[in-house]
Tab-separated table of C-alpha atoms and ligand atoms in Angstrom:
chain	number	residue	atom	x	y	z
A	13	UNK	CA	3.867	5.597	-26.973
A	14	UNK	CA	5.585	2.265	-25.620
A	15	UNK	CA	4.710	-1.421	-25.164
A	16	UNK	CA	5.551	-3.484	-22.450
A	17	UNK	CA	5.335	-7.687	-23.841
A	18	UNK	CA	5.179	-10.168	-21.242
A	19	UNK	CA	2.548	-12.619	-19.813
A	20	UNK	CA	-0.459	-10.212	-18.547
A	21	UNK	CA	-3.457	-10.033	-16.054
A	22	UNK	CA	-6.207	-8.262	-16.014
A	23	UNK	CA	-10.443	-7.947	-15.305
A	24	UNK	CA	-13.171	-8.395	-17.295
A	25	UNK	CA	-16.112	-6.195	-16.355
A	26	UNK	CA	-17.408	-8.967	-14.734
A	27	UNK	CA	-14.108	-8.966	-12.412
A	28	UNK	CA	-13.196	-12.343	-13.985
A	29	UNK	CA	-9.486	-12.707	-14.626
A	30	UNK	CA	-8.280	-12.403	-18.179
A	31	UNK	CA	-4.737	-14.051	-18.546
A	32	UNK	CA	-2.107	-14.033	-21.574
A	33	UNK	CA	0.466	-16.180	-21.617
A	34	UNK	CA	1.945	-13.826	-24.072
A	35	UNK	CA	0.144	-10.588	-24.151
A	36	UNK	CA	1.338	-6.854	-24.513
A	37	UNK	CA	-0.046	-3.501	-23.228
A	38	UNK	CA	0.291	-0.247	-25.058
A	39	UNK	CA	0.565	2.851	-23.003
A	40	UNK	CA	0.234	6.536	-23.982
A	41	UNK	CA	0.418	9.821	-22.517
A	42	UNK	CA	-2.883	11.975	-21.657
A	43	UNK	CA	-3.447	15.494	-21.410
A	44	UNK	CA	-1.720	15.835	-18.440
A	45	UNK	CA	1.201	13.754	-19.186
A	46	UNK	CA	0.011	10.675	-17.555
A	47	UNK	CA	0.550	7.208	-18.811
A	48	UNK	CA	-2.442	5.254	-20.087
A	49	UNK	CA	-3.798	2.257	-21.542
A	50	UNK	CA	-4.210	2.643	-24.845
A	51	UNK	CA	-4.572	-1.074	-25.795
A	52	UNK	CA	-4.002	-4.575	-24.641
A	53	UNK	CA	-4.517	-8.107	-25.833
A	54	UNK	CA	-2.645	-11.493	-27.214
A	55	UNK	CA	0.974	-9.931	-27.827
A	56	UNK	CA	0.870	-10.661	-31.581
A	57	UNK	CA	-2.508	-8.900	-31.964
A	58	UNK	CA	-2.276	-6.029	-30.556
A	59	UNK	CA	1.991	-5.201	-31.518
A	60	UNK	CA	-0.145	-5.681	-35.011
A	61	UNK	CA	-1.944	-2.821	-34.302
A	62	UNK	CA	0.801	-0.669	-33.332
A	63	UNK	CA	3.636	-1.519	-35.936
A	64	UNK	CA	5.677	2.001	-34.955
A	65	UNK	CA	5.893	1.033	-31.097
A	66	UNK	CA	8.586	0.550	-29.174
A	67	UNK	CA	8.131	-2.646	-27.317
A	68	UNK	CA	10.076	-3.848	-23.940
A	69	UNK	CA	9.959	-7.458	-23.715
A	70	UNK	CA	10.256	-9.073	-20.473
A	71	UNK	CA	10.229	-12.888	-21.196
A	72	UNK	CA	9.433	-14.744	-18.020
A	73	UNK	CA	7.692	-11.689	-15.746
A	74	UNK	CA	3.810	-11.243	-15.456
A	75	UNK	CA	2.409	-7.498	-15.906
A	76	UNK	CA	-0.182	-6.803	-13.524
A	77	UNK	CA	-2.628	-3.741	-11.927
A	78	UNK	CA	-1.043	-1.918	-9.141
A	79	UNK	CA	-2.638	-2.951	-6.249
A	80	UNK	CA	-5.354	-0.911	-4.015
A	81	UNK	CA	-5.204	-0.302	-0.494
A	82	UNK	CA	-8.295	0.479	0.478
A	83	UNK	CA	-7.270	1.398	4.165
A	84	UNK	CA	-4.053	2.043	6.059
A	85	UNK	CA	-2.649	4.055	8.079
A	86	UNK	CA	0.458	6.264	7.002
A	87	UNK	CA	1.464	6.758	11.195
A	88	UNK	CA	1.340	3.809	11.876
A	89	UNK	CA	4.912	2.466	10.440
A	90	UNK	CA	6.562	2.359	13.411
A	91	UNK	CA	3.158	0.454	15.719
A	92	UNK	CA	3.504	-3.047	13.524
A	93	UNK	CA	3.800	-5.642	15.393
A	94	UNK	CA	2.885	-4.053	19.263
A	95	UNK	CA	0.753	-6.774	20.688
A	96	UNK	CA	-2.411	-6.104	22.577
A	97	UNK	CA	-4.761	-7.638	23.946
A	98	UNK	CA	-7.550	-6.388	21.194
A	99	UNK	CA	-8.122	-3.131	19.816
A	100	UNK	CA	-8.454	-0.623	22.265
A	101	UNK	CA	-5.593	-1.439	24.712
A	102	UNK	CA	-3.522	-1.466	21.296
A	103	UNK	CA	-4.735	1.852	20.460
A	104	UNK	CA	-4.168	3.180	24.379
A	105	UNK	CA	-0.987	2.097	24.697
A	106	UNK	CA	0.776	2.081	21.156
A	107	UNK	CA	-1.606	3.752	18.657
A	108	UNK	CA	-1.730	7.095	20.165
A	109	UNK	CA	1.505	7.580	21.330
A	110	UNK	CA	2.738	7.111	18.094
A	111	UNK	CA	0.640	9.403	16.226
A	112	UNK	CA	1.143	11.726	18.962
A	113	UNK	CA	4.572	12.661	17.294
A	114	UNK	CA	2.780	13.711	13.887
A	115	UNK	CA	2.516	17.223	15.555
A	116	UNK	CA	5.951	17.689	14.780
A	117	UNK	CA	5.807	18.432	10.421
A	118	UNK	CA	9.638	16.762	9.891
A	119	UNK	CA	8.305	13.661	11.485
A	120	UNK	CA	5.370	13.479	9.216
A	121	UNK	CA	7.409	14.350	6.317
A	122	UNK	CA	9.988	11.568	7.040
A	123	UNK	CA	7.289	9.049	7.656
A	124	UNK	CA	4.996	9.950	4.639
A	125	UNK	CA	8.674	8.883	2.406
A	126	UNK	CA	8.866	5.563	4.494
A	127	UNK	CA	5.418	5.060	4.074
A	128	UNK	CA	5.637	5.499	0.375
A	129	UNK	CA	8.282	3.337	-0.035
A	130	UNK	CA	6.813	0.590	1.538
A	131	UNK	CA	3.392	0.781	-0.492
A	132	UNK	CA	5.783	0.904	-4.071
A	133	UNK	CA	8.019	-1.949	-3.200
A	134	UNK	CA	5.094	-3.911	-2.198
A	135	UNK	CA	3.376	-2.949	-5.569
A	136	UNK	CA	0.772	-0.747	-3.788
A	137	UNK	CA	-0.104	2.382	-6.248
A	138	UNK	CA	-3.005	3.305	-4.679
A	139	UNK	CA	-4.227	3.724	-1.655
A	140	UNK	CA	-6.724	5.200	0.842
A	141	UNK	CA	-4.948	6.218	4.131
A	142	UNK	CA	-5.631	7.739	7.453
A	143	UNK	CA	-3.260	10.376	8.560
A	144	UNK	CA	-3.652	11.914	12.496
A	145	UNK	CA	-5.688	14.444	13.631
A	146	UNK	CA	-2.730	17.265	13.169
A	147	UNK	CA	-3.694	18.837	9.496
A	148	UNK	CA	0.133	18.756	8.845
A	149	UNK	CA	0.421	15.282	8.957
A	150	UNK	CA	-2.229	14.780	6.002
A	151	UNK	CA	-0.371	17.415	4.441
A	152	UNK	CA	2.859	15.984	4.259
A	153	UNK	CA	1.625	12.748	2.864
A	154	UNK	CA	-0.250	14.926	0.047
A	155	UNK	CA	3.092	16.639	-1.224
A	156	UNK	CA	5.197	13.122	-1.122
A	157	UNK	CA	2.766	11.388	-3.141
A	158	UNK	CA	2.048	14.497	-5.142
A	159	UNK	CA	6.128	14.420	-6.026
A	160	UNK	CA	5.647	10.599	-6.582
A	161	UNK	CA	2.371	11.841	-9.158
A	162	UNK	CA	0.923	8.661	-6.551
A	163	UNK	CA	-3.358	8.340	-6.658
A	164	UNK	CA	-3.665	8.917	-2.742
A	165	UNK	CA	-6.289	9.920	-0.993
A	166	UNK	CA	-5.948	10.750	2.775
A	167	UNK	CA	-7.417	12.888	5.381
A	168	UNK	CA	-6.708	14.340	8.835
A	169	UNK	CA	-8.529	11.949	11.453
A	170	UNK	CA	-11.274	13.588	13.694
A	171	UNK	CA	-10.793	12.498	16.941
A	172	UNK	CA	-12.645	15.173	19.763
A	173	UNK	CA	-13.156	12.861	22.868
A	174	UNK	CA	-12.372	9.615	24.398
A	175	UNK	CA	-8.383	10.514	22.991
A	176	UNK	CA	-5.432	11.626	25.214
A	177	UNK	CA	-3.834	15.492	25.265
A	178	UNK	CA	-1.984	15.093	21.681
A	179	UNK	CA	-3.940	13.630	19.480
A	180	UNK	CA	-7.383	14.652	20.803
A	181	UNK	CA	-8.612	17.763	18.512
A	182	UNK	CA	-10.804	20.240	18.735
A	183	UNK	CA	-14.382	19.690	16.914
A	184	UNK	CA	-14.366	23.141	15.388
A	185	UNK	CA	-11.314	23.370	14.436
A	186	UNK	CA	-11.037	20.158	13.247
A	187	UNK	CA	-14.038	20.430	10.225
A	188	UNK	CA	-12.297	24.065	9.557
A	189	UNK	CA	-9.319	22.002	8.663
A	190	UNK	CA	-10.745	19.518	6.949
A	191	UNK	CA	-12.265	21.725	4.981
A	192	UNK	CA	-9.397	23.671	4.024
A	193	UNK	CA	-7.273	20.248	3.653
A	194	UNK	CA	-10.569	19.588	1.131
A	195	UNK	CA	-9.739	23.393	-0.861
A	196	UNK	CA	-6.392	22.732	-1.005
A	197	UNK	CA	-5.384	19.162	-2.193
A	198	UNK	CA	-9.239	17.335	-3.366
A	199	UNK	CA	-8.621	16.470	-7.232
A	200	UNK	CA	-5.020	18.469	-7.421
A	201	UNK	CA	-3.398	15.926	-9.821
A	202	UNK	CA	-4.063	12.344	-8.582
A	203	UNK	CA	-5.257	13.254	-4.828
A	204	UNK	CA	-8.129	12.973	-3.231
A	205	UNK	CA	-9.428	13.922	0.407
A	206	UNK	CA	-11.335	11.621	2.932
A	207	UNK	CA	-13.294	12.955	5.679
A	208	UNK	CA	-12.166	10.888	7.793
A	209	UNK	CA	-14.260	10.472	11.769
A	210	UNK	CA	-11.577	7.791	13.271
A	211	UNK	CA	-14.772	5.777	14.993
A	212	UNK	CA	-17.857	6.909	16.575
A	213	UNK	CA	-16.212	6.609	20.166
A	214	UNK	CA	-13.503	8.978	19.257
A	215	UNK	CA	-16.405	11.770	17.278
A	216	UNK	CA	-18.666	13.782	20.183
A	217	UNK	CA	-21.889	14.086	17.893
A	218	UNK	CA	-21.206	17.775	16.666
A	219	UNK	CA	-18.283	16.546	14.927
A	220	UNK	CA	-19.934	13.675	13.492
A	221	UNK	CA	-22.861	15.975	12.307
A	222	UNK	CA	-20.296	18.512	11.070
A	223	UNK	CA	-18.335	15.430	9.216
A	224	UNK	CA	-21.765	14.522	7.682
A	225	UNK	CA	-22.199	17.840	6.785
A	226	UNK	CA	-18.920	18.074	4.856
A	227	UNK	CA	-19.585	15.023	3.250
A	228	UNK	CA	-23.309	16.237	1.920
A	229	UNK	CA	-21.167	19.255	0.746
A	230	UNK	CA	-18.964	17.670	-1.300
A	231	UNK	CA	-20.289	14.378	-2.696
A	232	UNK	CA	-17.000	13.406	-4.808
A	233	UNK	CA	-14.780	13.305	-1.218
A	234	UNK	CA	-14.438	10.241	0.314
A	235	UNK	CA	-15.581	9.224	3.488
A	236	UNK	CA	-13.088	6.833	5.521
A	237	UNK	CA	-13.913	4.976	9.023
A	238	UNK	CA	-13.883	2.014	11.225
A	239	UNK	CA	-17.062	-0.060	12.428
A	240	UNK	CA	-17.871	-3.037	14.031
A	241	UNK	CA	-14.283	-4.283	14.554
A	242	UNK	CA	-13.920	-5.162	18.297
A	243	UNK	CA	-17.015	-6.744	20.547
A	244	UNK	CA	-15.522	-4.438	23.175
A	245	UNK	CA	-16.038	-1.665	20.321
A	246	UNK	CA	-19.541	-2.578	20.072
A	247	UNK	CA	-20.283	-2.648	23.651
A	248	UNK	CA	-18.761	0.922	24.289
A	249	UNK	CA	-20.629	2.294	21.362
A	250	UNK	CA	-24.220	0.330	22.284
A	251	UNK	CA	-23.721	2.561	25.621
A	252	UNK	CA	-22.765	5.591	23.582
A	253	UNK	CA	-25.638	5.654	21.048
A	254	UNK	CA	-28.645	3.789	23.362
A	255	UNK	CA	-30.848	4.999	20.571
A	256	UNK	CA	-28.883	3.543	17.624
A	257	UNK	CA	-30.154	-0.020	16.038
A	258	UNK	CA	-26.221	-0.970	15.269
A	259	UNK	CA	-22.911	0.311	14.822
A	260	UNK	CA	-23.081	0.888	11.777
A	261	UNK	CA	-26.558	2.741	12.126
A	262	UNK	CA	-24.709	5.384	13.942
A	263	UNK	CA	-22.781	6.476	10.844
A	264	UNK	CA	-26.390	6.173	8.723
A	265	UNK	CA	-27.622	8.990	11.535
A	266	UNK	CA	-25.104	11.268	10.772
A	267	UNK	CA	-25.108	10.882	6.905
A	268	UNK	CA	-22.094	8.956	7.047
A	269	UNK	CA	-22.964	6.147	4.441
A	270	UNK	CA	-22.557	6.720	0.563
A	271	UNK	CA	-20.589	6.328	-2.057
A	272	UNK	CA	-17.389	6.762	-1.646
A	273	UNK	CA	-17.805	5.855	2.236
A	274	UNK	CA	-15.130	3.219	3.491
A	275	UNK	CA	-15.143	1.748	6.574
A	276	UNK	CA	-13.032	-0.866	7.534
A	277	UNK	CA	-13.428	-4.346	9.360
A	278	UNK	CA	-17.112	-4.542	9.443
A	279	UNK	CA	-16.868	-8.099	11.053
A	280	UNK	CA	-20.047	-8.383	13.635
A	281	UNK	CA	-22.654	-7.260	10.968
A	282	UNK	CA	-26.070	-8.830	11.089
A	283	UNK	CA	-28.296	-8.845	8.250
A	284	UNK	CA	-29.640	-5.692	8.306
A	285	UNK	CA	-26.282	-3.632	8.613
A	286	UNK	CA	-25.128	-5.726	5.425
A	287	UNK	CA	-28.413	-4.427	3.897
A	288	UNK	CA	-27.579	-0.862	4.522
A	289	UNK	CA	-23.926	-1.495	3.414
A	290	UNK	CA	-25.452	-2.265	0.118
A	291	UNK	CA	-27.994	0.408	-0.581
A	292	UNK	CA	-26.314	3.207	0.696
A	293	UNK	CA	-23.458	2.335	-1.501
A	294	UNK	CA	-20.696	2.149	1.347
A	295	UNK	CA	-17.741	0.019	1.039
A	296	UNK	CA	-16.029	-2.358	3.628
A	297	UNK	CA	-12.371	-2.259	3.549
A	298	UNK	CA	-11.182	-6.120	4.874
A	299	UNK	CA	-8.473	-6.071	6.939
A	300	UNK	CA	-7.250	-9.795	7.248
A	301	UNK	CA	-3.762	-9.748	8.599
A	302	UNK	CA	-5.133	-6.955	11.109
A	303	UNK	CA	-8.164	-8.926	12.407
A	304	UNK	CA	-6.055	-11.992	13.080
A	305	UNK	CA	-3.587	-10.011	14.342
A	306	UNK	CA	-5.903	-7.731	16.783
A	307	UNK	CA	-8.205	-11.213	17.638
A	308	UNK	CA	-11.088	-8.910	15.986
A	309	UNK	CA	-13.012	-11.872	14.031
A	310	UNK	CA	-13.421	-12.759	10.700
A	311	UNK	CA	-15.350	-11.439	7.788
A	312	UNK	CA	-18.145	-13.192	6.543
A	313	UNK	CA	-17.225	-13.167	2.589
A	314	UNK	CA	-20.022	-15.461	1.675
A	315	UNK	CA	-22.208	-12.825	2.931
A	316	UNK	CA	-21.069	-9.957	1.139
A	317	UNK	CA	-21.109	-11.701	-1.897
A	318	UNK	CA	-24.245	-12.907	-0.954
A	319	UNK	CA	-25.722	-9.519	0.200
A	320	UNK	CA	-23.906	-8.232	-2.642
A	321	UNK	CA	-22.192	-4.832	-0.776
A	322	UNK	CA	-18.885	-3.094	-2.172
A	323	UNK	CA	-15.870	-4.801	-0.241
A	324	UNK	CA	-12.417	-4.914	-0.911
A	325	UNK	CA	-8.827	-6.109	0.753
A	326	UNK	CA	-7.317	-3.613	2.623
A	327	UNK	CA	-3.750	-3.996	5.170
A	328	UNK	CA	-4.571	-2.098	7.805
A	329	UNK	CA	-1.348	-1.354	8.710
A	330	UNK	CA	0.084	-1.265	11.359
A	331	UNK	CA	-2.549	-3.166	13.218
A	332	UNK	CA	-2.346	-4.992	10.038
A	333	UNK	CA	0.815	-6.918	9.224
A	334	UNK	CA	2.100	-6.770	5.946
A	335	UNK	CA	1.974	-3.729	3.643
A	336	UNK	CA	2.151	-7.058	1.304
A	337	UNK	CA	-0.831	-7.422	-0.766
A	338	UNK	CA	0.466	-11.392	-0.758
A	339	UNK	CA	0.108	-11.434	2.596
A	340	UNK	CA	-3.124	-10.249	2.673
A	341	UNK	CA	-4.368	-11.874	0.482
A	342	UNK	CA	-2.827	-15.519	1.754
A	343	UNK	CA	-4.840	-14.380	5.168
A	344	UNK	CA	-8.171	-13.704	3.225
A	345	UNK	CA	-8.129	-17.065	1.956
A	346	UNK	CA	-7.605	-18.684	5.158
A	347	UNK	CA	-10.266	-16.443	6.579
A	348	UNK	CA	-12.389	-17.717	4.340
A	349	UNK	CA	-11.749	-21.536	5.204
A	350	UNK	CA	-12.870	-21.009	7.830
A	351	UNK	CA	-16.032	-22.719	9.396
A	352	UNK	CA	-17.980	-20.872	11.618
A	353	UNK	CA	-21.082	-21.681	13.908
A	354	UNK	CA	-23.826	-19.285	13.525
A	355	UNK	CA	-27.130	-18.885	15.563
A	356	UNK	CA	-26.554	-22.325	16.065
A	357	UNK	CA	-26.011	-23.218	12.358
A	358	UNK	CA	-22.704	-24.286	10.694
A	359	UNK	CA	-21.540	-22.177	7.988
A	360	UNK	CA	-18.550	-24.120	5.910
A	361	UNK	CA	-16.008	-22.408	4.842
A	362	UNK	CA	-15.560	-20.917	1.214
A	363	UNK	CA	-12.703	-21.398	-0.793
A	364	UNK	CA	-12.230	-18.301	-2.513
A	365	UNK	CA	-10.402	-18.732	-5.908
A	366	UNK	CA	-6.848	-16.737	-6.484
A	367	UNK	CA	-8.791	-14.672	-9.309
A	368	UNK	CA	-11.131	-13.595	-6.867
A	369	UNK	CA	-8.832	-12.668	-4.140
A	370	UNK	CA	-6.470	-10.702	-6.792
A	371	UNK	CA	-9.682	-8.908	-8.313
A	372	UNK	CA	-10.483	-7.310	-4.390
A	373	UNK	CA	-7.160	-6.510	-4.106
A	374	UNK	CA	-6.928	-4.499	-7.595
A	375	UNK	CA	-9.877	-4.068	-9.511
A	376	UNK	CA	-12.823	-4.971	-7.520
A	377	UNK	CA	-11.257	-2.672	-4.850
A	378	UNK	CA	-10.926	0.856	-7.442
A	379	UNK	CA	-14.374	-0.135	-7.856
A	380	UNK	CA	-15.503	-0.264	-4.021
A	381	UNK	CA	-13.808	2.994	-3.818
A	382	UNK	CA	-15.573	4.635	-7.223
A	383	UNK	CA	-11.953	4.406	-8.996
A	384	UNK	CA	-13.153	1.553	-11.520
A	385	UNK	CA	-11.737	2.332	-15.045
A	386	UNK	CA	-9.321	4.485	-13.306
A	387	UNK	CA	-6.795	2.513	-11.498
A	388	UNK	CA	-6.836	-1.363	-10.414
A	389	UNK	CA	-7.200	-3.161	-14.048
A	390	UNK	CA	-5.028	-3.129	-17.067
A	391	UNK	CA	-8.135	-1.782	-19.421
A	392	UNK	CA	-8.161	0.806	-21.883
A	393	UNK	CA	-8.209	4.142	-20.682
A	394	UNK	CA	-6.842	3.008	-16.827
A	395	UNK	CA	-3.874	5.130	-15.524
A	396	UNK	CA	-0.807	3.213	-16.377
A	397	UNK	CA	0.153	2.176	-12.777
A	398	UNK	CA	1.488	-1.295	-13.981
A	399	UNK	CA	3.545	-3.866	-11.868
A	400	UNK	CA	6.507	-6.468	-13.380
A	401	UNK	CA	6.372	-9.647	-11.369
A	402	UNK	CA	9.296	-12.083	-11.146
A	403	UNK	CA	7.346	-15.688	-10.236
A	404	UNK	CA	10.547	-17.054	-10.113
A	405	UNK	CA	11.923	-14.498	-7.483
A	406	UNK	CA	12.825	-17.039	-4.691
A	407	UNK	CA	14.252	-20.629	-5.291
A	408	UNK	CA	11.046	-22.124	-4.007
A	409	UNK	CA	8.619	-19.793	-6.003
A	410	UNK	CA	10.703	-20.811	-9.151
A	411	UNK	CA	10.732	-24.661	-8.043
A	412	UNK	CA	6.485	-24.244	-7.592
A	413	UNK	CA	5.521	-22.173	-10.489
A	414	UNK	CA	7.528	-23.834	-13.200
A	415	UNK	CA	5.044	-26.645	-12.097
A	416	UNK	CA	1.888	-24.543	-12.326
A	417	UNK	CA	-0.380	-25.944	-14.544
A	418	UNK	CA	-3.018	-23.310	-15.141
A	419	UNK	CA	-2.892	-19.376	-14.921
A	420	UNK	CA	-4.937	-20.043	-11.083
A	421	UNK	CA	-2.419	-22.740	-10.071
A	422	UNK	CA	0.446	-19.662	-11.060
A	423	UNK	CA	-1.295	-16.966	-9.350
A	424	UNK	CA	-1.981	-19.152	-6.144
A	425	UNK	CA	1.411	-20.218	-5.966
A	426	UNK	CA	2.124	-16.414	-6.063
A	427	UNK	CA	-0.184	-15.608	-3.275
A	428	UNK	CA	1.167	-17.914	-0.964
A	429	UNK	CA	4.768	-17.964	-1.357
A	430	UNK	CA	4.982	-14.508	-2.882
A	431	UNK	CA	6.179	-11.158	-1.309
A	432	UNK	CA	7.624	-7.739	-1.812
A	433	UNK	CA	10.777	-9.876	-3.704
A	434	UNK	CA	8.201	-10.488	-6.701
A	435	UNK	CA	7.661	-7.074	-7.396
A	436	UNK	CA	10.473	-6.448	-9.865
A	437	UNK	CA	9.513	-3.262	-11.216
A	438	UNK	CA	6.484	-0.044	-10.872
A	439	UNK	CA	5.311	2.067	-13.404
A	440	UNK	CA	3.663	4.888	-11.952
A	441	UNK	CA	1.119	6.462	-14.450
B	508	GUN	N1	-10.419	1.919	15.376
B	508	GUN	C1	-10.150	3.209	15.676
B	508	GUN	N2	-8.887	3.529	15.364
B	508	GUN	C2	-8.332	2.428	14.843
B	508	GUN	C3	-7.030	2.126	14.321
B	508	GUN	O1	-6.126	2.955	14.278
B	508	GUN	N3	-6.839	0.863	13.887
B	508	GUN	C4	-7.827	-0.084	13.901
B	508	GUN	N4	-7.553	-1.306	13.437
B	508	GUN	N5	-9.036	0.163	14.405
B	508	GUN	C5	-9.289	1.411	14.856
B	509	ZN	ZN1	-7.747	1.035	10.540
């Protein structure tokens, strides 16, 4: 048993942030050896409690949930930053090519450890990733982050038309794998599997029905796709699926929408796609940095909240940015501002408060992908994935939080001028 004493954030159940100036967080090994929360609380309280513990006091640092990716994708290291003009020239002419090279098991393997880097000096301890369509890629990102004892879930992409020689698989083949990926590595230690059809133009509809078949098969798995991302998207899939209401109806066809489904973007939803999101359970994994980046749109938070689906903040790497967490969040908030004209009417933009943007990036994201008490909070009983922050980790961070004035003027400050130089330290589990 060991305590860690330092200022502290965490959830409530109601995902509103719970701050201590001076708090401490006792962690204890489980059955299996992992780290957990046994207790946390006011510093003085809860060392109270624990007399006999050894405590590690880090005056000046704030402890804080590892953060949740809820979609990224591992090949993509080596595509940020390719320019495009929108999605599918980007995937054409960078995307593939890249991935192409994941046939090749040392250049998975070499990738996966860059990859996991990145997400750990970012302060990323979970995550949901795509891999390619080659079942070895998917594999090699399972043993890294099975030597890191990461929570990772990933899957092998299917991908049987509208793909180049490569990358494009074969639809048998590729739920045989997937199912053997789903044998092999679903639930070993921290790891999970996501079936995981790339989009509906890149599925012929066997593969989709055999991907919804999977998924009725084995209701714990997680799903992982993209959906209404691109207008050009849209249009290809409208001619694609004549017979479908939306998009996102596509994936309802093919019993693509649970629990435990995530599909990124979801920007050009109307009403009654945000409907579905919400009582089929799916989760939308927002992509900020990526949708900027890409020219995709913007996601309508007030919706969501209003609509009241499962969303969280996801990278999106590497049509994404940042593997930063900071960074996306700074780009939720100023997709948020923004004002938009709908249907003729002006929506204003929200504000949304640092508490709420940390909360999708930790807890309120475990919770979109069925993780909550598990990972993303600092609550009794969560797996002791636990960051150390340094607010004073540049001159200018220093300069601005030494003038915060409230726990949301600190963690604002953080979100804007913070990045991978805050994260001091990771506890894994
Ligand atoms: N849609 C299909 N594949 C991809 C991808 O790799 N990245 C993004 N952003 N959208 C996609
Ligand atoms: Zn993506």
């Amino acid at each position: 048993m060991k305590a860690l004493r330092a200022a502290l954030l965490r959830f409530d159940d109601h995902g509103h942030t719970v701050y201590e100036a001076d708090g401490a967080l006792v962690l204890a090994p489980d059955a299996q050896g992992r780290q957990r929360v046994l207790d946390v609380g006011p510093a003085t309280e809860v060392l109270h409690r624990h007399p006999q513990v050894v405590v590690t006091h880090l005056p000046g640092r704030l402890l804080a949930p590892g953060f949740v990716d809820m979609h990224v994708h591992y090949p993509q290291v080596d595509v940020i930053g390719s320019p495009a003009s929108g999605l599918l020239p980007w995937l054409e002419n960078y995307t593939f090519p890249q991935e192409a090279r994941f046939a090749d098991p040392a250049h998975a393997q070499a990738v996966a450890q860059v990859f996991l880097d990145e997400l750990l000096r970012n302060g990323v301890t979970t995550a949901l990733a795509f891999a390619t369509s080659h079942p070895q890629s998917a594999q090699a990102l399972f043993e890294a982050a099975q030597a890191r004892r990461l929570r990772l879930i990933t899957g092998k992409c299917l991908m049987d038309r509208h793909a180049p020689d490569g990358v494009r698989d074969e639809t048998e083949q590729s739920l045989i794998d997937s199912e053997a990926l789903i044998a092999r590595w679903h639930g070993v230690d921290r790891l999970g599997y996501a079936i995981t059809p790339r989009f509906a133009p890149s599925c012929s509809d066997a593969q989709m029905q055999g991907a919804g078949e999977l998924a009725a098969r084995h209701p714990d798995v997680w799903i992982q796709s993209h959906v209404a991302e691109n207008r050009d998207e849209i249009a290809w899939v409208r001619q694609l699926y004549p017979q479908a209401r939306s998009y996102l109806d596509v994936y309802r066809h093919f019993g693509l929408l649970r629990n435990r489904a995530v599909y990124a973007h979801c920007i050009h939803f109307d009403q009654a796609d945000r409907e579905l999101m919400r009582s089929s359970g799916a989760a939308a994994a927002v992509s900020p940095t990526s949708n900027l980046f890409l020219g995709s749109g913007f996601f309508d938070f007030e919706a969501a909240e209003r609509v009241g689906f499962l969303h969280g903040l996801a990278s999106d790497v590497g049509g994404g940015t940042s593997f930063s967490p900071f960074e996306t969040m700074k780009a939720a908030y100023f997709v948020g501002r923004m004002a938009v004209e709908q249907g003729g009417v002006h929506k204003p933009g929200l504000s949304l408060t640092p508490g709420q943007l940390w909360w999708q990036h930790t807890a309120g994201a475990a919770r979109a992908l069925g993780l909550e008490g598990v990972v993303g909070n600092l609550a009794p009983g969560c797996e002791g994935d636990v960051l150390v922050l340094n607010p004073q980790a540049t001159p200018l961070l220093a300069r601005r939080t030494q003038a915060a004035n409230s726990p949301e003027e600190l963690l604002f400050a953080l979100i804007v001028l913070g990045d991978d130089r805050v994260v001091e330290k990771v506890f894994i589990a």
